[in-house]
Amino acid sequence: MTRLTILEYPDPRLRTRARPVAAVDDELRRFIDDLFETMYAAKGIGLAATQVDVHKRVLVTDVSEEHDRPLVFVNPEIVAKESVGTMQEGCLSVPGYYEDVDRAQRIRVRALGRDGRPFEMDAEGLLAVCIQHEIDHLDGKLFVDYISELKRTRIRRKLEKEQRARADQAARPRQPAV
């Protein structure tokens, strides 16, 4: 398996709308494995293909503490929502920031599984929020789009500053060890 690079806000590639997957094949299953590897290494609970600059409608989640309930959604669509509530969200593409977001607390989602077979499932609480968050990524939307323009601008500026600092650090010649 391969750890993939997670794009960070405000990278414009995060705004790309993902295309539907035509077929679930071995190549896609390898990519799904890479998504899980990347998500677990980053200590996340969900990851959408868009976040790693692959614009296919694929997402993975595992909200269990033991990392023993991995779920795969290919071409996911929410077919029912109910009971809106507020939950604090973070995002691997917006590292270090958490904000309250209103989302449905119960959903029904339709998708293809890792095996390519269609399924529907009901989700609630954290899992429902996670699925909605990741589907937003597939639609080119981020959780910061749900907060005020002022907060979004502040987060964007701080992340841009951190990204420039990392780039400057990487560009500096390394001093030889003595």
mmCIF file of C-alpha atoms in Angstrom:
data_model
loop_
_atom_site.group_PDB
_atom_site.id
_atom_site.type_symbol
_atom_site.label_atom_id
_atom_site.label_comp_id
_atom_site.label_asym_id
_atom_site.label_seq_id
_atom_site.Cartn_x
_atom_site.Cartn_y
_atom_site.Cartn_z
ATOM 1 C CA MET A 1 0.000 0.000 0.000
ATOM 2 C CA THR A 2 1.023 3.577 -0.606
ATOM 3 C CA ARG A 3 0.557 6.654 1.525
ATOM 4 C CA LEU A 4 -0.825 9.399 -0.646
ATOM 5 C CA THR A 5 -0.294 13.154 -0.272
ATOM 6 C CA ILE A 6 -3.303 14.948 1.188
ATOM 7 C CA LEU A 7 -4.040 18.313 -0.427
ATOM 8 C CA GLU A 8 -4.405 21.236 1.978
ATOM 9 C CA TYR A 9 -6.793 24.170 1.834
ATOM 10 C CA PRO A 10 -6.793 26.501 -0.060
ATOM 11 C CA ASP A 11 -5.411 24.267 -2.839
ATOM 12 C CA PRO A 12 -7.780 24.842 -5.799
ATOM 13 C CA ARG A 13 -7.754 21.122 -6.678
ATOM 14 C CA LEU A 14 -9.929 20.563 -3.603
ATOM 15 C CA ARG A 15 -12.701 22.417 -5.482
ATOM 16 C CA THR A 16 -12.792 19.865 -8.332
ATOM 17 C CA ARG A 17 -16.030 17.928 -8.662
ATOM 18 C CA ALA A 18 -15.290 14.188 -8.771
ATOM 19 C CA ARG A 19 -16.495 12.045 -11.670
ATOM 20 C CA PRO A 20 -18.536 8.859 -11.198
ATOM 21 C CA VAL A 21 -16.647 5.577 -11.237
ATOM 22 C CA ALA A 22 -17.532 3.417 -14.248
ATOM 23 C CA ALA A 23 -16.375 0.075 -12.799
ATOM 24 C CA VAL A 24 -14.983 -1.259 -9.548
ATOM 25 C CA ASP A 25 -11.887 -3.206 -10.582
ATOM 26 C CA ASP A 26 -8.580 -4.313 -9.047
ATOM 27 C CA GLU A 27 -6.952 -0.960 -9.774
ATOM 28 C CA LEU A 28 -9.712 0.878 -7.900
ATOM 29 C CA ARG A 29 -9.482 -1.600 -5.000
ATOM 30 C CA ARG A 30 -5.719 -0.899 -4.738
ATOM 31 C CA PHE A 31 -6.508 2.809 -4.676
ATOM 32 C CA ILE A 32 -9.101 2.193 -1.928
ATOM 33 C CA ASP A 33 -6.407 0.377 0.098
ATOM 34 C CA ASP A 34 -4.128 3.403 -0.388
ATOM 35 C CA LEU A 35 -6.912 5.708 0.822
ATOM 36 C CA PHE A 36 -7.276 3.650 4.005
ATOM 37 C CA GLU A 37 -3.495 3.579 4.537
ATOM 38 C CA THR A 38 -3.360 7.359 4.122
ATOM 39 C CA MET A 39 -6.389 8.018 6.334
ATOM 40 C CA TYR A 40 -5.147 5.822 9.178
ATOM 41 C CA ALA A 41 -1.607 7.268 8.994
ATOM 42 C CA ALA A 42 -3.071 10.788 9.229
ATOM 43 C CA LYS A 43 -5.278 9.733 12.176
ATOM 44 C CA GLY A 44 -8.452 10.586 10.271
ATOM 45 C CA ILE A 45 -11.897 8.995 10.260
ATOM 46 C CA GLY A 46 -12.734 9.681 6.616
ATOM 47 C CA LEU A 47 -10.996 10.478 3.349
ATOM 48 C CA ALA A 48 -12.342 11.315 -0.106
ATOM 49 C CA ALA A 49 -10.435 10.677 -3.327
ATOM 50 C CA THR A 50 -10.548 14.399 -4.138
ATOM 51 C CA GLN A 51 -8.368 15.081 -1.091
ATOM 52 C CA VAL A 52 -5.517 13.120 -2.689
ATOM 53 C CA ASP A 53 -6.010 14.723 -6.120
ATOM 54 C CA VAL A 54 -7.890 11.778 -7.627
ATOM 55 C CA HIS A 55 -11.205 13.032 -8.907
ATOM 56 C CA LYS A 56 -13.306 9.879 -8.724
ATOM 57 C CA ARG A 57 -16.391 9.502 -6.548
ATOM 58 C CA VAL A 58 -14.797 7.290 -3.896
ATOM 59 C CA LEU A 59 -14.608 7.763 -0.144
ATOM 60 C CA VAL A 60 -13.577 5.679 2.835
ATOM 61 C CA THR A 61 -14.485 5.973 6.520
ATOM 62 C CA ASP A 62 -13.787 4.254 9.798
ATOM 63 C CA VAL A 63 -15.177 6.029 12.843
ATOM 64 C CA SER A 64 -14.326 3.170 15.231
ATOM 65 C CA GLU A 65 -11.657 3.723 17.874
ATOM 66 C CA GLU A 66 -10.118 0.318 17.065
ATOM 67 C CA HIS A 67 -9.960 0.990 13.287
ATOM 68 C CA ASP A 68 -11.891 -2.207 12.715
ATOM 69 C CA ARG A 69 -14.983 -0.943 10.857
ATOM 70 C CA PRO A 70 -13.719 0.304 7.497
ATOM 71 C CA LEU A 71 -16.434 1.353 5.061
ATOM 72 C CA VAL A 72 -16.105 2.020 1.318
ATOM 73 C CA PHE A 73 -18.510 4.137 -0.709
ATOM 74 C CA VAL A 74 -18.158 4.288 -4.499
ATOM 75 C CA ASN A 75 -20.478 6.755 -6.274
ATOM 76 C CA PRO A 76 -22.227 7.594 -2.980
ATOM 77 C CA GLU A 77 -25.444 9.557 -2.868
ATOM 78 C CA ILE A 78 -27.566 10.550 0.080
ATOM 79 C CA VAL A 79 -31.162 9.506 -0.521
ATOM 80 C CA ALA A 80 -32.673 10.641 2.801
ATOM 81 C CA LYS A 81 -31.779 13.029 5.628
ATOM 82 C CA GLU A 82 -33.390 13.866 8.944
ATOM 83 C CA SER A 83 -32.824 15.630 12.259
ATOM 84 C CA VAL A 84 -30.329 18.455 11.793
ATOM 85 C CA GLY A 85 -27.793 18.982 14.573
ATOM 86 C CA THR A 86 -24.503 20.746 15.184
ATOM 87 C CA MET A 87 -21.210 18.903 15.518
ATOM 88 C CA GLN A 88 -17.646 20.138 15.603
ATOM 89 C CA GLU A 89 -15.786 19.081 12.465
ATOM 90 C CA GLY A 90 -12.174 18.999 11.465
ATOM 91 C CA CYS A 91 -10.586 17.960 8.201
ATOM 92 C CA LEU A 92 -7.334 16.372 7.067
ATOM 93 C CA SER A 93 -7.234 19.035 4.321
ATOM 94 C CA VAL A 94 -7.662 21.850 6.859
ATOM 95 C CA PRO A 95 -5.242 20.609 9.531
ATOM 96 C CA GLY A 96 -5.534 21.915 13.065
ATOM 97 C CA TYR A 97 -8.872 23.696 12.698
ATOM 98 C CA TYR A 98 -12.255 22.687 14.084
ATOM 99 C CA GLU A 99 -15.591 24.469 13.675
ATOM 100 C CA ASP A 100 -19.251 23.779 14.420
ATOM 101 C CA VAL A 101 -21.225 22.667 11.362
ATOM 102 C CA ASP A 102 -24.947 21.908 11.039
ATOM 103 C CA ARG A 103 -25.673 18.594 9.298
ATOM 104 C CA ALA A 104 -28.296 15.886 9.224
ATOM 105 C CA GLN A 105 -27.844 13.507 12.152
ATOM 106 C CA ARG A 106 -29.423 10.566 10.329
ATOM 107 C CA ILE A 107 -29.020 9.706 6.666
ATOM 108 C CA ARG A 108 -29.607 6.926 4.190
ATOM 109 C CA VAL A 109 -26.798 6.537 1.671
ATOM 110 C CA ARG A 110 -26.719 4.539 -1.565
ATOM 111 C CA ALA A 111 -23.397 3.466 -3.101
ATOM 112 C CA LEU A 112 -21.342 0.664 -4.548
ATOM 113 C CA GLY A 113 -19.146 -1.299 -2.181
ATOM 114 C CA ARG A 114 -15.553 -2.451 -2.580
ATOM 115 C CA ASP A 115 -16.929 -5.508 -4.391
ATOM 116 C CA GLY A 116 -18.821 -3.329 -6.883
ATOM 117 C CA ARG A 117 -22.218 -4.360 -5.570
ATOM 118 C CA PRO A 118 -24.839 -1.688 -4.847
ATOM 119 C CA PHE A 119 -26.004 -1.218 -1.271
ATOM 120 C CA GLU A 120 -27.960 1.179 0.909
ATOM 121 C CA MET A 121 -27.306 1.838 4.558
ATOM 122 C CA ASP A 122 -28.594 4.023 7.337
ATOM 123 C CA ALA A 123 -26.064 6.013 9.323
ATOM 124 C CA GLU A 124 -26.427 8.289 12.311
ATOM 125 C CA GLY A 125 -24.331 10.498 14.539
ATOM 126 C CA LEU A 126 -20.627 10.729 13.788
ATOM 127 C CA LEU A 127 -20.791 8.282 10.880
ATOM 128 C CA ALA A 128 -23.614 10.257 9.217
ATOM 129 C CA VAL A 129 -21.687 13.500 9.623
ATOM 130 C CA CYS A 130 -18.487 11.900 8.308
ATOM 131 C CA ILE A 131 -20.205 10.550 5.183
ATOM 132 C CA GLN A 132 -21.781 13.956 4.456
ATOM 133 C CA HIS A 133 -18.415 15.682 4.997
ATOM 134 C CA GLU A 134 -16.647 13.323 2.573
ATOM 135 C CA ILE A 135 -19.405 13.561 -0.064
ATOM 136 C CA ASP A 136 -18.978 17.331 0.148
ATOM 137 C CA HIS A 137 -15.315 16.816 -0.815
ATOM 138 C CA LEU A 138 -16.415 14.832 -3.862
ATOM 139 C CA ASP A 139 -18.593 17.818 -4.790
ATOM 140 C CA GLY A 140 -15.708 20.291 -4.366
ATOM 141 C CA LYS A 141 -16.961 21.632 -1.053
ATOM 142 C CA LEU A 142 -15.119 21.957 2.278
ATOM 143 C CA PHE A 143 -16.389 22.268 5.838
ATOM 144 C CA VAL A 144 -15.003 25.821 5.954
ATOM 145 C CA ASP A 145 -17.671 26.737 3.390
ATOM 146 C CA TYR A 146 -20.209 26.387 6.225
ATOM 147 C CA ILE A 147 -18.547 28.994 8.453
ATOM 148 C CA SER A 148 -18.387 32.777 8.206
ATOM 149 C CA GLU A 149 -16.283 34.465 5.541
ATOM 150 C CA LEU A 150 -14.216 36.106 8.298
ATOM 151 C CA LYS A 151 -13.310 32.777 9.929
ATOM 152 C CA ARG A 152 -12.672 31.145 6.547
ATOM 153 C CA THR A 153 -10.310 33.974 5.512
ATOM 154 C CA ARG A 154 -8.437 33.784 8.817
ATOM 155 C CA ILE A 155 -7.970 30.015 8.469
ATOM 156 C CA ARG A 156 -6.892 30.343 4.832
ATOM 157 C CA ARG A 157 -4.278 33.008 5.685
ATOM 158 C CA LYS A 158 -2.849 31.003 8.588
ATOM 159 C CA LEU A 159 -2.599 27.840 6.503
ATOM 160 C CA GLU A 160 -0.985 29.721 3.598
ATOM 161 C CA LYS A 161 1.581 31.161 6.024
ATOM 162 C CA GLU A 162 2.331 27.688 7.434
ATOM 163 C CA GLN A 163 2.641 26.247 3.914
ATOM 164 C CA ARG A 164 5.098 29.017 2.896
ATOM 165 C CA ALA A 165 7.155 28.385 6.045
ATOM 166 C CA ARG A 166 7.328 24.649 5.274
ATOM 167 C CA ALA A 167 8.341 25.383 1.672
ATOM 168 C CA ASP A 168 11.050 27.817 2.849
ATOM 169 C CA GLN A 169 12.345 25.236 5.335
ATOM 170 C CA ALA A 170 12.461 22.547 2.648
ATOM 171 C CA ALA A 171 14.324 24.873 0.270
ATOM 172 C CA ARG A 172 17.085 25.703 2.766
ATOM 173 C CA PRO A 173 20.338 23.794 2.342
ATOM 174 C CA ARG A 174 20.923 21.286 5.122
ATOM 175 C CA GLN A 175 23.921 21.786 7.349
ATOM 176 C CA PRO A 176 26.234 18.799 7.496
ATOM 177 C CA ALA A 177 26.297 16.944 10.784
ATOM 178 C CA VAL A 178 29.492 17.317 12.778
#
